Short mmCIF file of C-alpha atoms and ligand atoms in Angstrom, two decimals:
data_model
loop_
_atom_site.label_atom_id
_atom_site.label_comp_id
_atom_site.label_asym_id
_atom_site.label_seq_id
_atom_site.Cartn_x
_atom_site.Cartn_y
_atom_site.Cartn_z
CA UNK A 1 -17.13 -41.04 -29.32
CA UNK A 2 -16.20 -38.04 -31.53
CA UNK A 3 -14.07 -38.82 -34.07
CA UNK A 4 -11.25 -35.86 -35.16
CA UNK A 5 -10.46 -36.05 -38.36
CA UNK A 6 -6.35 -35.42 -38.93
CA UNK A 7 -4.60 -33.86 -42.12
CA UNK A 8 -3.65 -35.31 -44.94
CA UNK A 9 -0.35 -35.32 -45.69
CA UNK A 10 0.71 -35.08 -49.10
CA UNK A 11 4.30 -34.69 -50.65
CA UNK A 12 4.30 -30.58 -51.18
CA UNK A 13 6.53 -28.60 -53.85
CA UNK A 14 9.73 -26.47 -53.59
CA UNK A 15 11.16 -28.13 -50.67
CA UNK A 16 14.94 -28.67 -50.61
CA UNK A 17 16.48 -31.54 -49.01
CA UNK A 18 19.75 -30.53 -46.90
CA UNK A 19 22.28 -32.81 -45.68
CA UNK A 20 21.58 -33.01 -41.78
CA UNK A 21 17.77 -34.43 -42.87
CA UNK A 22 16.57 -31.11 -42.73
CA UNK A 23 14.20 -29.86 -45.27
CA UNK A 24 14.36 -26.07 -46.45
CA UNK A 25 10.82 -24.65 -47.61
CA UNK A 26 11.10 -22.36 -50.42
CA UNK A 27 7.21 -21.97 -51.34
CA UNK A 28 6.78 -18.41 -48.77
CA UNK A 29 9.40 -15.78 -47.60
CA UNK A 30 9.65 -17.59 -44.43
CA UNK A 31 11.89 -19.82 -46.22
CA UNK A 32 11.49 -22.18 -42.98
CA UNK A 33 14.27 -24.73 -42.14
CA UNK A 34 12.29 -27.66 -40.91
CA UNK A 35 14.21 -30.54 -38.54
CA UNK A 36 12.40 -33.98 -39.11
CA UNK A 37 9.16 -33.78 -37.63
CA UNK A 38 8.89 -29.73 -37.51
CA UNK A 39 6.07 -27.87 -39.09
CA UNK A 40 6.61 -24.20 -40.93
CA UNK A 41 5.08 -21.13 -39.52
CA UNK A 42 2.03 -22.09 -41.80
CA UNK A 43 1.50 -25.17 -39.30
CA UNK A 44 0.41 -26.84 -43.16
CA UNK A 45 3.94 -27.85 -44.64
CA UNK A 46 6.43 -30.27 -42.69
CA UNK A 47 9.22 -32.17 -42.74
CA UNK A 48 8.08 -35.98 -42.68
CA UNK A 49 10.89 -37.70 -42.60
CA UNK A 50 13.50 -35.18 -44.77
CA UNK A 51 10.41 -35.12 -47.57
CA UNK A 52 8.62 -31.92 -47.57
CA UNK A 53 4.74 -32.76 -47.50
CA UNK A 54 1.88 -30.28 -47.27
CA UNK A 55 -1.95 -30.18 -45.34
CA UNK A 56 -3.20 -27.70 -47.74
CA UNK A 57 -4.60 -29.67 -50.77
CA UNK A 58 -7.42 -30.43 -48.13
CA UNK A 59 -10.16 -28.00 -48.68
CA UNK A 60 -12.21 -27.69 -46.40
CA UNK A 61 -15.29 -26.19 -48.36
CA UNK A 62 -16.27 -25.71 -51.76
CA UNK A 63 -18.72 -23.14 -52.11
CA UNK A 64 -20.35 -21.81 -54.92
CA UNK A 65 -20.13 -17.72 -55.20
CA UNK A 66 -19.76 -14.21 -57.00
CA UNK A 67 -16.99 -13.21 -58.57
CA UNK A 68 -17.84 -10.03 -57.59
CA UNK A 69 -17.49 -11.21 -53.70
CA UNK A 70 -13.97 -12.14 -54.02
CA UNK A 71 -13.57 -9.46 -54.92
CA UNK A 72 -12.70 -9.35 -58.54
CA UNK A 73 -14.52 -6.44 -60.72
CA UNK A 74 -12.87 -6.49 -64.04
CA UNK A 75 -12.55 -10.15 -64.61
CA UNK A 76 -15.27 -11.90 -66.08
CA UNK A 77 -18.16 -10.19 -64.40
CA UNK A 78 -21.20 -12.16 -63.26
CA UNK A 79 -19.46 -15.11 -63.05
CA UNK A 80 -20.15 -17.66 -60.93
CA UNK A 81 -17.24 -19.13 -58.57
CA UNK A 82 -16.72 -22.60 -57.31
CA UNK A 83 -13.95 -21.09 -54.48
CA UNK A 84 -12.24 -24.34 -52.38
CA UNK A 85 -10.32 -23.52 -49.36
CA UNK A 86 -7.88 -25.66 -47.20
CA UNK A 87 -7.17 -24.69 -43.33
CA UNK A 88 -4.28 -22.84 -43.07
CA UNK A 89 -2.41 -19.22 -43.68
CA UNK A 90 0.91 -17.94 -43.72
CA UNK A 91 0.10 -14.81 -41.90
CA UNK A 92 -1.51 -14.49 -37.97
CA UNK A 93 -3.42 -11.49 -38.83
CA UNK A 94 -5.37 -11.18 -35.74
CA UNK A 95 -8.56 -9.54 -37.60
CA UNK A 96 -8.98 -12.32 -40.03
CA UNK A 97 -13.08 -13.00 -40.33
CA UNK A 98 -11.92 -16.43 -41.47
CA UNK A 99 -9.74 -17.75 -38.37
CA UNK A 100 -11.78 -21.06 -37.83
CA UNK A 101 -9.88 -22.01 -41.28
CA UNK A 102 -6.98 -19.81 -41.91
CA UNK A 103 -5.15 -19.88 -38.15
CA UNK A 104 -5.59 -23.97 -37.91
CA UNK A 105 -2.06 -24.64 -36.61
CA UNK A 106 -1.18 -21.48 -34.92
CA UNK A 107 -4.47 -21.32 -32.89
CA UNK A 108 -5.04 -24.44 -30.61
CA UNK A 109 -8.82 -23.44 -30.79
CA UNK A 110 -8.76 -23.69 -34.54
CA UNK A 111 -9.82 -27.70 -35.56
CA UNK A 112 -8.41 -29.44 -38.83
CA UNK A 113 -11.58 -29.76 -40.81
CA UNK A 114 -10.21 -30.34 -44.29
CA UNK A 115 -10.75 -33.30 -46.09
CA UNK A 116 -8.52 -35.13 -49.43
CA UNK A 117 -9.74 -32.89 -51.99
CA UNK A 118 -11.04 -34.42 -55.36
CA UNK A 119 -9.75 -32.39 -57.97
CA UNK A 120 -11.57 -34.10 -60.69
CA UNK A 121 -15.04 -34.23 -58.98
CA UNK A 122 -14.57 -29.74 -58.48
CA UNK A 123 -13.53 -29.53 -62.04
CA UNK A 124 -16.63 -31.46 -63.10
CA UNK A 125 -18.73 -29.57 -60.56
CA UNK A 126 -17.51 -26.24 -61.93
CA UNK A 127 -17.85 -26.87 -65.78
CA UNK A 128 -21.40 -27.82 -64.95
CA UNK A 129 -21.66 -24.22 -63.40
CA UNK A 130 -19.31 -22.64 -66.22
CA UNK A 131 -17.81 -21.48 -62.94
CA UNK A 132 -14.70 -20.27 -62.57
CA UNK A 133 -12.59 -22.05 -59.90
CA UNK A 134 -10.85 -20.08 -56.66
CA UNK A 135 -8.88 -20.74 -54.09
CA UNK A 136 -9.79 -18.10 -51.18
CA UNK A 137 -10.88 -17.40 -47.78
CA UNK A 138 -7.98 -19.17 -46.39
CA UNK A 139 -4.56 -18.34 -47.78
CA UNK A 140 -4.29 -20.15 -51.21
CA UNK A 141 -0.61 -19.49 -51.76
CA UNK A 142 0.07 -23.02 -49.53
CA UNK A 143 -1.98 -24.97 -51.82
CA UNK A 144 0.11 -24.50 -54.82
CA UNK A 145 -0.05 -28.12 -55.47
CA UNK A 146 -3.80 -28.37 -55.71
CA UNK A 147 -4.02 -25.51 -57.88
CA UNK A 148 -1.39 -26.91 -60.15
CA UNK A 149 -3.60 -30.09 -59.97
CA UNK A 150 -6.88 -28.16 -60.67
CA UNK A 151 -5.13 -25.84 -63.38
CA UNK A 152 -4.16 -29.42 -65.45
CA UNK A 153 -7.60 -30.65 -65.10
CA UNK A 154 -9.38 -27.08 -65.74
CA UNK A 155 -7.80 -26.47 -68.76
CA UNK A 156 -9.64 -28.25 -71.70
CA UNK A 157 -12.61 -26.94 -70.00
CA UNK A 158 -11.82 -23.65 -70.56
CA UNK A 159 -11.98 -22.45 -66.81
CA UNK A 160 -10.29 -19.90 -65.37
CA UNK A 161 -8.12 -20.74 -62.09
CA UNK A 162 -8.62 -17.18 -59.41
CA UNK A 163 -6.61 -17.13 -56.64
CA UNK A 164 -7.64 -14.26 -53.22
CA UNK A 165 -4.12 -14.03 -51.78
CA UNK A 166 -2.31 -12.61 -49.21
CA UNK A 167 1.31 -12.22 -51.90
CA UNK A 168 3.40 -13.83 -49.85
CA UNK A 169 5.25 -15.86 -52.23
CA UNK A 170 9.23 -16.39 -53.13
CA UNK A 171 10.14 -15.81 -56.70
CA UNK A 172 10.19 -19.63 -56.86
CA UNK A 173 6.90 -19.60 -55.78
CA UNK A 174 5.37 -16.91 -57.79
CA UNK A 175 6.55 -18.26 -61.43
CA UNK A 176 5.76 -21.82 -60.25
CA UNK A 177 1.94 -21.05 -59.92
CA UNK A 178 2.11 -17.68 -62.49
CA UNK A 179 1.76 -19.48 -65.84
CA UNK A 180 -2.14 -21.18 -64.86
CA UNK A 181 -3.37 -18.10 -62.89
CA UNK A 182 -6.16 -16.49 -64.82
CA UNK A 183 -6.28 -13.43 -61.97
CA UNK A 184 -6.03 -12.85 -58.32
CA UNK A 185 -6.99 -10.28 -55.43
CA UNK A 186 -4.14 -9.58 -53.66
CA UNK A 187 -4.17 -7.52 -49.81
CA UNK A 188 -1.73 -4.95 -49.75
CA UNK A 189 -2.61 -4.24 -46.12
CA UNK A 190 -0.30 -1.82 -44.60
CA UNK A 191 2.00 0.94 -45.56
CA UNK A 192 5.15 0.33 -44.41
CA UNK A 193 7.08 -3.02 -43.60
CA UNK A 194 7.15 -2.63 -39.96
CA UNK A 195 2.97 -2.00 -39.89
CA UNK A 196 2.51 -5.10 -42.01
CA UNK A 197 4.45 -7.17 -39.42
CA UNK A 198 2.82 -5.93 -36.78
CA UNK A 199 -0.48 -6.70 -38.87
CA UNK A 200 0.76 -9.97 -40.14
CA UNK A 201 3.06 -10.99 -39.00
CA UNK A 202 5.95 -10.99 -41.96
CA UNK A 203 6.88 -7.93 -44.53
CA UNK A 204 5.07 -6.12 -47.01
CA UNK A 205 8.06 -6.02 -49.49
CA UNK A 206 7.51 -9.43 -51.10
CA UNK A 207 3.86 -9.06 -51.66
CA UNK A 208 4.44 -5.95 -53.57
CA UNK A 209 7.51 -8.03 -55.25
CA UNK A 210 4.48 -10.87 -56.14
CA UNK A 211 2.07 -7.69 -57.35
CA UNK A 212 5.06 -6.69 -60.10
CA UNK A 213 5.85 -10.43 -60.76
CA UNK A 214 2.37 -11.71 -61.42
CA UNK A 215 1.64 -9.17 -63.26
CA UNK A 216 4.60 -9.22 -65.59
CA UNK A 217 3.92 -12.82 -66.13
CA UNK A 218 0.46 -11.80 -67.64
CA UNK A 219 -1.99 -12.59 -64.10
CA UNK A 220 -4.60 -10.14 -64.31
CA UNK A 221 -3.72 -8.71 -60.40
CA UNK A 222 -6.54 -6.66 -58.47
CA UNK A 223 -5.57 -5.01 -54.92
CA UNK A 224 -7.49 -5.15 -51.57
CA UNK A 225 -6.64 -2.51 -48.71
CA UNK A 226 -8.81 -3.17 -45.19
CA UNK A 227 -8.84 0.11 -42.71
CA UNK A 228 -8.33 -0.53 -39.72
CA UNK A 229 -8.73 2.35 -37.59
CA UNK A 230 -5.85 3.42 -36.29
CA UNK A 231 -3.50 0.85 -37.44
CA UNK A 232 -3.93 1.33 -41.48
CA UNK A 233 -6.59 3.93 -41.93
CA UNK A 234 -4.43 6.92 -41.52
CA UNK A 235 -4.08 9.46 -44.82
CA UNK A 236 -0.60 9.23 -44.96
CA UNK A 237 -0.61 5.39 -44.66
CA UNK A 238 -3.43 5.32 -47.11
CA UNK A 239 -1.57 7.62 -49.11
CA UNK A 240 1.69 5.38 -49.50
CA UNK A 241 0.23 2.77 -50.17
CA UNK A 242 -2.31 4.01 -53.08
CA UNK A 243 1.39 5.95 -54.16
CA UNK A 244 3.04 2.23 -54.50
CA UNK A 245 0.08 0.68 -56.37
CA UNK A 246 -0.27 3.86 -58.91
CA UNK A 247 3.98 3.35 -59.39
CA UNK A 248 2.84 -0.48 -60.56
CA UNK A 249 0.10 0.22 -62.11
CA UNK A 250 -2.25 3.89 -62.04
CA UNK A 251 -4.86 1.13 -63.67
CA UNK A 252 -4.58 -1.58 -61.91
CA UNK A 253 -8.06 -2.00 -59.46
CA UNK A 254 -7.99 -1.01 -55.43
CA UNK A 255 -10.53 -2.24 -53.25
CA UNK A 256 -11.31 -0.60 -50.37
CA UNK A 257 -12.70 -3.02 -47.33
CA UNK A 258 -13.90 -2.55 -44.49
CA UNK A 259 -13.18 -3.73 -41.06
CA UNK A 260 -15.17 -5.68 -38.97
CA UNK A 261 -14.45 -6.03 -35.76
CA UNK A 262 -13.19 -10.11 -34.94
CA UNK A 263 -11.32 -12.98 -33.16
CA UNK A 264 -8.12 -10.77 -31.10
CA UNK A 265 -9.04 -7.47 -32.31
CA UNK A 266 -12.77 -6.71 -30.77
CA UNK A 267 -11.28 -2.98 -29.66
CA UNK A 268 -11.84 -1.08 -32.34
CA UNK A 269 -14.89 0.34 -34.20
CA UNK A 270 -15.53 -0.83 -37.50
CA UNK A 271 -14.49 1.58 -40.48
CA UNK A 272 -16.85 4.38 -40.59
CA UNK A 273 -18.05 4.92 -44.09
CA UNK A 274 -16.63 8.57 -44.20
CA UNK A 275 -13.17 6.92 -43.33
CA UNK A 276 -14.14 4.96 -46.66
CA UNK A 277 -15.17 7.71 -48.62
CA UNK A 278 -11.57 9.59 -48.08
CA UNK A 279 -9.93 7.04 -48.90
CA UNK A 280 -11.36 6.22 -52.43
CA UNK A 281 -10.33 10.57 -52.38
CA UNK A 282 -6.86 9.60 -51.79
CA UNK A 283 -6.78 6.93 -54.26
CA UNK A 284 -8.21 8.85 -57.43
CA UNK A 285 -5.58 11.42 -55.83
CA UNK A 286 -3.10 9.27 -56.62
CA UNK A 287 -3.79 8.60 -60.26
CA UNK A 288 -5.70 5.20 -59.50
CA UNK A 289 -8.42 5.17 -62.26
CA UNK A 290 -10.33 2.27 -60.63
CA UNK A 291 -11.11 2.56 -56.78
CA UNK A 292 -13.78 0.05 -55.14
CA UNK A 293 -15.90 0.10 -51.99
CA UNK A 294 -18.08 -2.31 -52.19
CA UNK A 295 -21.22 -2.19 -49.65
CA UNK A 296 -20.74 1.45 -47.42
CA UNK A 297 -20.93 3.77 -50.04
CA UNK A 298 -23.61 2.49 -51.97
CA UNK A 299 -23.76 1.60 -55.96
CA UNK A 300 -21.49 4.76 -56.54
CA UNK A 301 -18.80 2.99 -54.31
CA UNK A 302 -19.08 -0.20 -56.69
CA UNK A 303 -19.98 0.90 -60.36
CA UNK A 304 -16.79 1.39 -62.97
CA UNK A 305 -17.22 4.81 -64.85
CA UNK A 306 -15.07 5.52 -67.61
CA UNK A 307 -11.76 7.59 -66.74
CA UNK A 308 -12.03 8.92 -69.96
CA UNK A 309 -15.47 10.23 -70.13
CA UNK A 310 -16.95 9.02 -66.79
CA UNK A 311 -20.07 7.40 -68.01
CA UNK A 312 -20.97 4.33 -65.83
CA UNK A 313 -19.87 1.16 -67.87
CA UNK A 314 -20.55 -1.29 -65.48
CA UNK A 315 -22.94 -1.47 -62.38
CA UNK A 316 -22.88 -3.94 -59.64
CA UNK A 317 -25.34 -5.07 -57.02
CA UNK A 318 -24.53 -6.74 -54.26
CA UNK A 319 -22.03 -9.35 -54.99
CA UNK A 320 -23.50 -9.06 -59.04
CA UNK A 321 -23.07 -7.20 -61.87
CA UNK A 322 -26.18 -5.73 -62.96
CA UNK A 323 -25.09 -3.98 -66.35
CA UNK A 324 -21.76 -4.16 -68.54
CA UNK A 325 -21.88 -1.47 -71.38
CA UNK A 326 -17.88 -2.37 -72.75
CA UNK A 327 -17.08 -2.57 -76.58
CA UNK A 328 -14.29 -5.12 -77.15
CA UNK A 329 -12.95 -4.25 -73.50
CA UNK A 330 -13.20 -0.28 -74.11
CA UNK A 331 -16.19 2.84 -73.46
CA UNK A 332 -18.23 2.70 -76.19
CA UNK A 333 -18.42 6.23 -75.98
CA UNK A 334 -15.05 7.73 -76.00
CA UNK A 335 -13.34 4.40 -76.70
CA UNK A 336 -10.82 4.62 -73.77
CA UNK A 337 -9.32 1.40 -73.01
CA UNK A 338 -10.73 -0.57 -69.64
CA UNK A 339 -8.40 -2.96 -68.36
CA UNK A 340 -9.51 -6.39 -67.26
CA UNK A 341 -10.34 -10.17 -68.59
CA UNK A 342 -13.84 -9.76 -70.19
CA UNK B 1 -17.34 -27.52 -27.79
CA UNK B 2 -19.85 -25.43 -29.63
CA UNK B 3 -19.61 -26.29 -33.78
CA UNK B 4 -19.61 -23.77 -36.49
CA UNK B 5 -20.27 -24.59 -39.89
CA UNK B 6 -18.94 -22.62 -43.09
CA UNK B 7 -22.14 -21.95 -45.50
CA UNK B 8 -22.69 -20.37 -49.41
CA UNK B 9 -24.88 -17.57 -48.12
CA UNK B 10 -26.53 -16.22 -45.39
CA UNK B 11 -29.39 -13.47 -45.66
CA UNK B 12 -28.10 -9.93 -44.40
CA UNK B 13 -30.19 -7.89 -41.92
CA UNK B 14 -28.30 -5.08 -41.75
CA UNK B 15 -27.79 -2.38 -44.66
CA UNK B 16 -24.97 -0.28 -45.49
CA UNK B 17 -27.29 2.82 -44.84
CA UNK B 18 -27.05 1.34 -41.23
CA UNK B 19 -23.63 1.93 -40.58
CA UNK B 20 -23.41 5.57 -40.47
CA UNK B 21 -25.52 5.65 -37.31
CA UNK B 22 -23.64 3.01 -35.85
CA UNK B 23 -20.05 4.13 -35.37
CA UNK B 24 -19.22 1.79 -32.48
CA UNK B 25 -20.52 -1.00 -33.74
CA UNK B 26 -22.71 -2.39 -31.57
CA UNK B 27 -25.64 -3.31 -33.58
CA UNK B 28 -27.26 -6.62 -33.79
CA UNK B 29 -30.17 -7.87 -35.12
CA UNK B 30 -32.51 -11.00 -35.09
CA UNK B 31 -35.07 -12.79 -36.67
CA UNK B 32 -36.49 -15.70 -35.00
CA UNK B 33 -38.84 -18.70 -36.95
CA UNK B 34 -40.37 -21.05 -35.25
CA UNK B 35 -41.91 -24.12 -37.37
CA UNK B 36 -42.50 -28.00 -36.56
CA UNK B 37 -39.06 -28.40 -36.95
CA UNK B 38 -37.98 -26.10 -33.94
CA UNK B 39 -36.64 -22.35 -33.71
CA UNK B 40 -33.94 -20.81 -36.15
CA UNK B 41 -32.39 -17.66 -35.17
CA UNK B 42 -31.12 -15.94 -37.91
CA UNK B 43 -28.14 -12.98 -37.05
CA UNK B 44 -26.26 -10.10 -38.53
CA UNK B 45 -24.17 -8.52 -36.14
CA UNK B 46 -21.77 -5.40 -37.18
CA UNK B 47 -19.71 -6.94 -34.19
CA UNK B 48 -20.04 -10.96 -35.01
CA UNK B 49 -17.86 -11.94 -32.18
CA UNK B 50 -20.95 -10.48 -30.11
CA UNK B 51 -23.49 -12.43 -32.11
CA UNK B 52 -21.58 -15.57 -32.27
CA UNK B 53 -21.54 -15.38 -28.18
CA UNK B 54 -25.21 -14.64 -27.54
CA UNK B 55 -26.23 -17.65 -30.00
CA UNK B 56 -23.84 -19.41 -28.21
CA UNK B 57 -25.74 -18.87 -25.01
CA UNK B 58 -28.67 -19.54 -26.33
CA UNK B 59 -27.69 -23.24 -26.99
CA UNK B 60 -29.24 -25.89 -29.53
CA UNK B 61 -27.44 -26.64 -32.93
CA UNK B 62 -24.47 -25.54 -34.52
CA UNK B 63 -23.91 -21.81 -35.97
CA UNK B 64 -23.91 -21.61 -39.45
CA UNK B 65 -21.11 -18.45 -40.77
CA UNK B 66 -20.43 -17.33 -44.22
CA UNK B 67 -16.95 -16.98 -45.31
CA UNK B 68 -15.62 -13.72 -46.07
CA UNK B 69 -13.56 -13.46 -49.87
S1 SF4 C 401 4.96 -22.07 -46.77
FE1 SF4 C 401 6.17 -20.51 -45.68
S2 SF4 C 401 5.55 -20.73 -43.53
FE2 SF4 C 401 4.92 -22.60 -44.58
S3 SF4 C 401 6.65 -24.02 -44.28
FE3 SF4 C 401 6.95 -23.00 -46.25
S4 SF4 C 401 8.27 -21.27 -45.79
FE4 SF4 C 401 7.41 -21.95 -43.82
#
């Protein structure tokens, strides 16, 4: 007999009770209204019973990685990263390389495999490491709870909490989790609000509103941008959206990924590397000082040179750093400043 | 129903000097050991989808996959 394991159900944050036993979540601009019994679009929060409860502080791995591969490059480089990740996502992007765990809920196919996580045993496991902990490859945002829980324990250890998100948070939600956030890697994936539905499945304005947020309340906030050809690898979409990012932030980090070819979208080609190239073009066009590819264009697409001076201050292998030259967080050289958490 | 299992790492076959020359994609490559144990196929597809279904139709144990982020 095979045995399916269910979800966990644990009493979830932000939820407000209203009168008719219905439960109003306020953690994601969905703001779903949940009758007893109904699950949000996330398929992770419900109403049990007029008490909001949540699936999400289940991971479902804990895996031991690069910083580098989150991808964070100007936070704490070379560090090691003890990332945890519970089944679910508030988005139905239909490229996502990580549907076995992010679409559980919205994709019959999908199968719970999270388990009660054990907040003190991945603390413990990452201080051993000096590991920083993250919450990634499935959409960390829902698991606000565990990383509150994580954040408590983490902190007389000294470690950092990272979060790879997708931004779409309420205000509510934004300044609940804001204060224990060390950093996190947020997609900014289309230009416009009507391509990031289509994409997503909900708008782009609140992520950008959770990119300004976070990083007023002091998160140290990276960007990720995939290109999809044809859908968000056009110049003038990559142009907009590099144009919004450089408005927040002309220093603020842009990744540039690209696209593999998975789950409902097996059409299209995967991003040619030229397609890549332009793009980092159209980003230092903009007046973004730090633009990222990380494996198509080589060590050129990963290494940080100055913008002052442009000598190479940090190189990067593969998912490592190989070299940081940095004097108190500026070029040694020409002493510009180089933003980040070093 | 066929299980896949989320792993740390996997070794890649395929470079990013590869891509270039491989606009559509369709690239996949193998490496087979055999020991007393049995055969393990190890894949990097540029199309995984593709990989995941031929290893599929091969049969025997469950397919290890990496996580992406
Ligand atoms: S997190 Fe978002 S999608 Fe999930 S129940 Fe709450 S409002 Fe709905």
């Amino acid at each position: 007999m095979t045995v399916i394991p269910l979800p966990l159900w644990q009493p979830a944050l932000l939820g407000t009770a209203l009168p008719d036993g219905r439960v109003r979540c306020e953690l994601c601009p969905h703001e779903c209204v949940l009758a007893p019994g109904e699950s949000g679009r996330c398929a992770v929060r419900r109403n049990d019973g007029g008490v909001l409860r949540t699936a999400a502080g289940s991971p479902a791995v804990a895996h031991l990685d690069a910083i580098e591969r989150k991808p964070f490059y100007h936070a704490w480089p070379g560090r090691k990263v003890l990332t945890v990740a519970g089944p679910g996502c508030s988005f139905r992007c239909n490229y996502c390389l990580n549907y076995r765990l992010s679409q559980f809920g919205r994709d019959p196919a999908v199968p719970w495999t999270g388990s009660a996580a054990e907040p003190a045993a991945i603390v413990a496991r990452a201080d051993r490491e000096r590991a920083a902990i993250g919450l990634s490859y499935s959409e960390p945002s829902l698991a606000v709870e565990l990383t509150l829980e994580l954040a408590d324990r983490a902190a007389p250890h000294d470690l950092p909490i990272l979060w790879k998100s997708n931004g779409f948070l309420t205000a509510a939600g934004a300044d609940l989790v804001a204060p224990v956030l060390a950093a996190v890697n947020i997609d900014v994936k289309a230009a416009t609000d009507a391509a990031h539905r289509r994409l997503t499945g909900a708008p782009l304005g609140p992520v950008l509103d959770t990119v300004r947020r976070l990083r007023a309340a002091g998160v140290w906030v990276e960007i990720s941008t995939p290109l999809i050809p044809g859908i968000s690898d056009r110049e003038s979409d990559l142009r907009a959206i590099a144009g919004r990012l450089a408005e927040i932030d002309q220093t603020m980090p842009w990744h540039l990924l690209r696209f593999t070819p998975e789950y409902r979208m097996l059409r299209q080609d995967p991003t040619a590397p030229e397609s890549l190239r332009r793009a980092r073009e159209i980003g230092r066009e903009a007046g973004l000082r730090f633009v990222y590819v990380e494996r198509a264009l080589g060590p050129e697409g990963r290494n940080t040179r100055c913008p002052g001076c442009d000598r190479e201050l940090i190189a990067r292998g593969l998912w490592e750093t190989l070299s940081v030259t940095l004097a108190g967080g500026a070029c040694p050289h020409c002493r510009a400043s180089i933003p980040g958490r070093w | 129903m066929h299980e896949n299992i989320f792993v740390e790492s996997l070794p890649d076959l395929i470079s990013a000097e590869e891509y270039a020359d491989h606009p559509d994609g369709r690239l996949i490559r193998l490496r087979i050991d055999c020991d007393d144990d049995g055969v393990r196929i190890l894949g990097d597809a540029l199309r995984p989808a593709e990989l995941e279904a031929l290893l599929r139709e091969l049969g025997g144990g469950p397919t290890e996959q990496m996580l992406c982020g």
